[in-house]
mmCIF file of C-alpha atoms in Angstrom:
data_model
loop_
_atom_site.group_PDB
_atom_site.id
_atom_site.type_symbol
_atom_site.label_atom_id
_atom_site.label_comp_id
_atom_site.label_asym_id
_atom_site.label_seq_id
_atom_site.Cartn_x
_atom_site.Cartn_y
_atom_site.Cartn_z
ATOM 1 C CA MET A 1 106.227 97.982 100.518
ATOM 2 C CA VAL A 2 103.655 95.312 101.966
ATOM 3 C CA ALA A 3 103.474 94.588 105.153
ATOM 4 C CA PRO A 4 104.552 91.189 106.166
ATOM 5 C CA THR A 5 102.137 88.573 106.623
ATOM 6 C CA SER A 6 103.721 86.395 109.548
ATOM 7 C CA MET A 7 107.042 86.662 111.421
ATOM 8 C CA VAL A 8 108.991 83.488 111.338
ATOM 9 C CA HIS A 9 112.148 84.402 113.120
ATOM 10 C CA ASP A 10 113.717 87.451 114.899
ATOM 11 C CA ARG A 11 117.029 86.128 115.379
ATOM 12 C CA HIS A 12 118.323 89.634 115.777
ATOM 13 C CA THR A 13 121.051 88.601 118.407
ATOM 14 C CA SER A 14 123.208 86.710 115.835
ATOM 15 C CA GLY A 15 122.467 89.052 112.949
ATOM 16 C CA ILE A 16 119.503 87.504 110.677
ATOM 17 C CA GLN A 17 116.315 87.990 110.690
ATOM 18 C CA SER A 18 113.268 86.598 108.370
ATOM 19 C CA GLU A 19 109.705 87.168 108.041
ATOM 20 C CA ARG A 20 107.286 85.614 105.462
ATOM 21 C CA ARG A 21 105.766 87.888 103.006
ATOM 22 C CA ASP A 22 102.677 86.348 101.392
ATOM 23 C CA SER A 23 105.072 82.967 99.659
ATOM 24 C CA THR A 24 107.991 84.442 100.235
ATOM 25 C CA THR A 25 110.014 84.049 102.870
ATOM 26 C CA LEU A 26 112.356 87.392 102.995
ATOM 27 C CA ILE A 27 116.049 86.522 105.041
ATOM 28 C CA THR A 28 117.644 89.746 106.104
ATOM 29 C CA PHE A 29 121.453 89.952 107.635
ATOM 30 C CA ASP A 30 121.778 92.686 110.035
ATOM 31 C CA ASN A 31 124.941 93.017 110.800
ATOM 32 C CA PRO A 32 126.227 96.376 109.147
ATOM 33 C CA GLU A 33 129.002 97.331 111.522
ATOM 34 C CA ALA A 34 130.736 94.154 109.577
ATOM 35 C CA PHE A 35 129.368 95.093 106.358
ATOM 36 C CA ASN A 36 127.089 92.134 106.753
ATOM 37 C CA ALA A 37 129.442 89.642 106.866
ATOM 38 C CA PRO A 38 128.101 86.074 107.952
ATOM 39 C CA MET A 39 129.399 84.850 111.603
ATOM 40 C CA LEU A 40 129.099 81.069 112.331
ATOM 41 C CA ARG A 41 126.011 82.113 114.566
ATOM 42 C CA MET A 42 124.182 83.708 111.796
ATOM 43 C CA ILE A 43 124.943 80.780 108.795
ATOM 44 C CA ASN A 44 123.761 78.460 111.576
ATOM 45 C CA ASP A 45 120.435 80.342 112.012
ATOM 46 C CA LEU A 46 120.499 80.846 108.437
ATOM 47 C CA VAL A 47 120.468 77.251 108.100
ATOM 48 C CA VAL A 48 117.669 76.574 110.310
ATOM 49 C CA VAL A 49 115.523 79.190 108.580
ATOM 50 C CA LEU A 50 116.568 77.829 104.912
ATOM 51 C CA ARG A 51 115.532 74.444 106.312
ATOM 52 C CA GLU A 52 112.108 75.834 107.511
ATOM 53 C CA ALA A 53 111.392 77.662 104.196
ATOM 54 C CA ASP A 54 112.325 74.056 102.217
ATOM 55 C CA ALA A 55 109.379 72.514 104.408
ATOM 56 C CA ASP A 56 106.667 74.992 103.962
ATOM 57 C CA ARG A 57 104.999 74.148 101.101
ATOM 58 C CA THR A 58 103.623 77.345 100.745
ATOM 59 C CA CYS A 59 106.813 79.105 100.566
ATOM 60 C CA ARG A 60 107.396 79.865 97.068
ATOM 61 C CA ALA A 61 110.868 82.154 97.351
ATOM 62 C CA VAL A 62 113.232 83.077 99.403
ATOM 63 C CA LEU A 63 115.107 86.399 99.233
ATOM 64 C CA LEU A 64 118.079 87.530 101.119
ATOM 65 C CA THR A 65 118.991 91.125 101.862
ATOM 66 C CA GLY A 66 121.258 93.259 103.888
ATOM 67 C CA GLN A 67 120.559 95.922 106.307
ATOM 68 C CA GLY A 68 122.478 99.171 106.322
ATOM 69 C CA GLU A 69 123.953 101.659 103.778
ATOM 70 C CA ARG A 70 126.347 98.887 102.616
ATOM 71 C CA GLU A 71 125.074 95.342 102.150
ATOM 72 C CA ARG A 72 128.644 94.386 101.189
ATOM 73 C CA ALA A 73 128.291 90.532 101.751
ATOM 74 C CA LEU A 74 125.387 90.249 99.453
ATOM 75 C CA ASN A 75 126.878 92.235 96.467
#
């Protein structure tokens, strides 16, 4: 795994984490207790991160992933 080049957001309290890896923004749903089901605050933070990625001309891809053994919301 490649080390992140810079951290964009750590919204761990809402269950969303994001980081930049070269030209990719990696967004991680981090609410495994609820099978990473999005809650309202998570969705609001996700929109903020996606808008920032969209405005960043160096961002070429966005990858969504989930923490835990069962990433159900993302399957």
